[in-house]
XYZ file of C-alpha atoms in Angstrom:
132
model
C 133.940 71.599 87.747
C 135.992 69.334 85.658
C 135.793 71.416 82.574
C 137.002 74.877 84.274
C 139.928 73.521 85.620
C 140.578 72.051 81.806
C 139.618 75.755 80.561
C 141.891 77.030 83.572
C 145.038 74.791 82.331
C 144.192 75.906 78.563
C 144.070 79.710 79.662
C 147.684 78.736 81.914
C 149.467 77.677 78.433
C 150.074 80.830 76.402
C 151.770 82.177 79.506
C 154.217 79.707 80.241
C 155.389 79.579 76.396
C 155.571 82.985 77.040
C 158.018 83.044 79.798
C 159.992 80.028 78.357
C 163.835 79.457 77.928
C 166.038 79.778 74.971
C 165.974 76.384 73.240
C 169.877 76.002 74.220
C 169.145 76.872 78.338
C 169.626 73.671 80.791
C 166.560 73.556 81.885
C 164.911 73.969 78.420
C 163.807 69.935 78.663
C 162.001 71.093 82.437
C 160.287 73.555 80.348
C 159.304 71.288 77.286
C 157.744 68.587 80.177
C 156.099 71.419 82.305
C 154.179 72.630 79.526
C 153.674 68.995 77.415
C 152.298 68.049 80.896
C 150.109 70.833 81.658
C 148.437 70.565 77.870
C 148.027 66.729 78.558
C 146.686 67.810 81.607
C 144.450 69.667 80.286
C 143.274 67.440 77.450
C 142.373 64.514 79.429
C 140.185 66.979 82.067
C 138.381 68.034 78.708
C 137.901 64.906 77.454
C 136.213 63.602 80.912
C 134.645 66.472 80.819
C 132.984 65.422 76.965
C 132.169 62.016 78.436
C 130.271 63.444 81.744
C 128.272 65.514 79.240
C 127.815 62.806 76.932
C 126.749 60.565 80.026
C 123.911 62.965 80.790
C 122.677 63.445 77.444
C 121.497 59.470 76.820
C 117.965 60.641 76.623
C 118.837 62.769 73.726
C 121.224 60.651 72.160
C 120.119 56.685 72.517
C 123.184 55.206 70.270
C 125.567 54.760 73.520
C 128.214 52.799 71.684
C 128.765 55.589 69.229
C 128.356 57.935 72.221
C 131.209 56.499 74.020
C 133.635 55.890 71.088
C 133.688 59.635 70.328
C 133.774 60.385 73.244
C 136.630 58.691 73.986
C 138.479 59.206 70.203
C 139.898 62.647 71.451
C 141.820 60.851 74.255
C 143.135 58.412 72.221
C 144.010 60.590 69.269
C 146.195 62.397 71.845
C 147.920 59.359 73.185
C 148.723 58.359 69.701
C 150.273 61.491 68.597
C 151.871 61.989 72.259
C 153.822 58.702 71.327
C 154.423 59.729 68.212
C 156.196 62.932 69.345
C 158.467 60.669 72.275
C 159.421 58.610 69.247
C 160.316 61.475 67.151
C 161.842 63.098 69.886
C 164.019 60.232 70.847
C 165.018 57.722 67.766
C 165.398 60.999 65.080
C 168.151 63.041 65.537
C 167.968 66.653 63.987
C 170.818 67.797 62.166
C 171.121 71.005 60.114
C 170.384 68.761 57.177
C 167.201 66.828 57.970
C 165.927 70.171 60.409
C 163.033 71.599 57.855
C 161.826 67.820 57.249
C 161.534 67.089 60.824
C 159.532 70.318 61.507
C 157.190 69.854 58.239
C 156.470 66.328 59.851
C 155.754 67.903 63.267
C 153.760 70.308 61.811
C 151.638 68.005 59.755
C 151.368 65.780 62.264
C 150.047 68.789 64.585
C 147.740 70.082 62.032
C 145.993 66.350 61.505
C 145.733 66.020 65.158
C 143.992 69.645 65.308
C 142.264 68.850 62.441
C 140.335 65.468 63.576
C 139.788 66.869 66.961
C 137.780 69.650 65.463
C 135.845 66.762 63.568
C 134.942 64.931 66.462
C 133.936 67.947 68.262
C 131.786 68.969 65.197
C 130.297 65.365 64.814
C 129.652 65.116 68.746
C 128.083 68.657 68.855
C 125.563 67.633 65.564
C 124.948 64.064 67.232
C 123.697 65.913 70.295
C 122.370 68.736 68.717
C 119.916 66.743 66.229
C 119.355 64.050 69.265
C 120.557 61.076 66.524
């Protein structure tokens, strides 16, 4: 049940950056925490979600340590970044000048997120696919 309301948050996204406010509106910051929420939201139901599955998979997959520090990478990965982000957000001020820099930084930092999340998906799916 945990996972479809995760899958029902991550369906829920598109649509409210859909029917978001120009970046100058007032209540542009309500927006940016609505939807940061709902996508944290949504990450941490996923990742409980990985860690009940990985729970009842311990006959398939015996090495429980490794078990429970993937399964538990994803979460912190997204902590980690979500700081990240607040401190950008807060101690870097954007300026006309330093504007493409910031969002190249954003993006990479977006991309490696996306990019070891897929690998511990990939790794987790192998580990209990091959019962290692």
């Amino acid at each position: 049940m945990v996972g479809i309301f995760a899958l029902g948050l991550c369906w829920i996204q598109p649509f409210v950056s859909a029917i978001r406010c120009n970046p100058g509106h007032p209540r542009r910051p309500f927006f940016n925490w609505v939807h940061r929420c709902i996508g944290v939201i949504a990450m941490i139901l996923a990742t409980t979600t990985v860690c009940i599955a990985a729970d009842h998979f311990v006959g398939i997959w015996p090495h429980r340590v490794a078990q429970i520090i993937l399964s538990l990478m994803p979460i912190m990965l997204l902590i980690i970044l979500s700081v990240l982000f607040l401190f950008l957000d807060k101690f870097v001020d954007v300026n006309e000048l330093n504007f493409q820099k910031i969002h190249r930084i954003r993006q990479l930092i977006v991309y490696v997120g996306v990019t070891a999340m897929a690998g511990i998906t990939i790794t987790l799916s192998v580990f209990v696919g091959i019962g290692a």
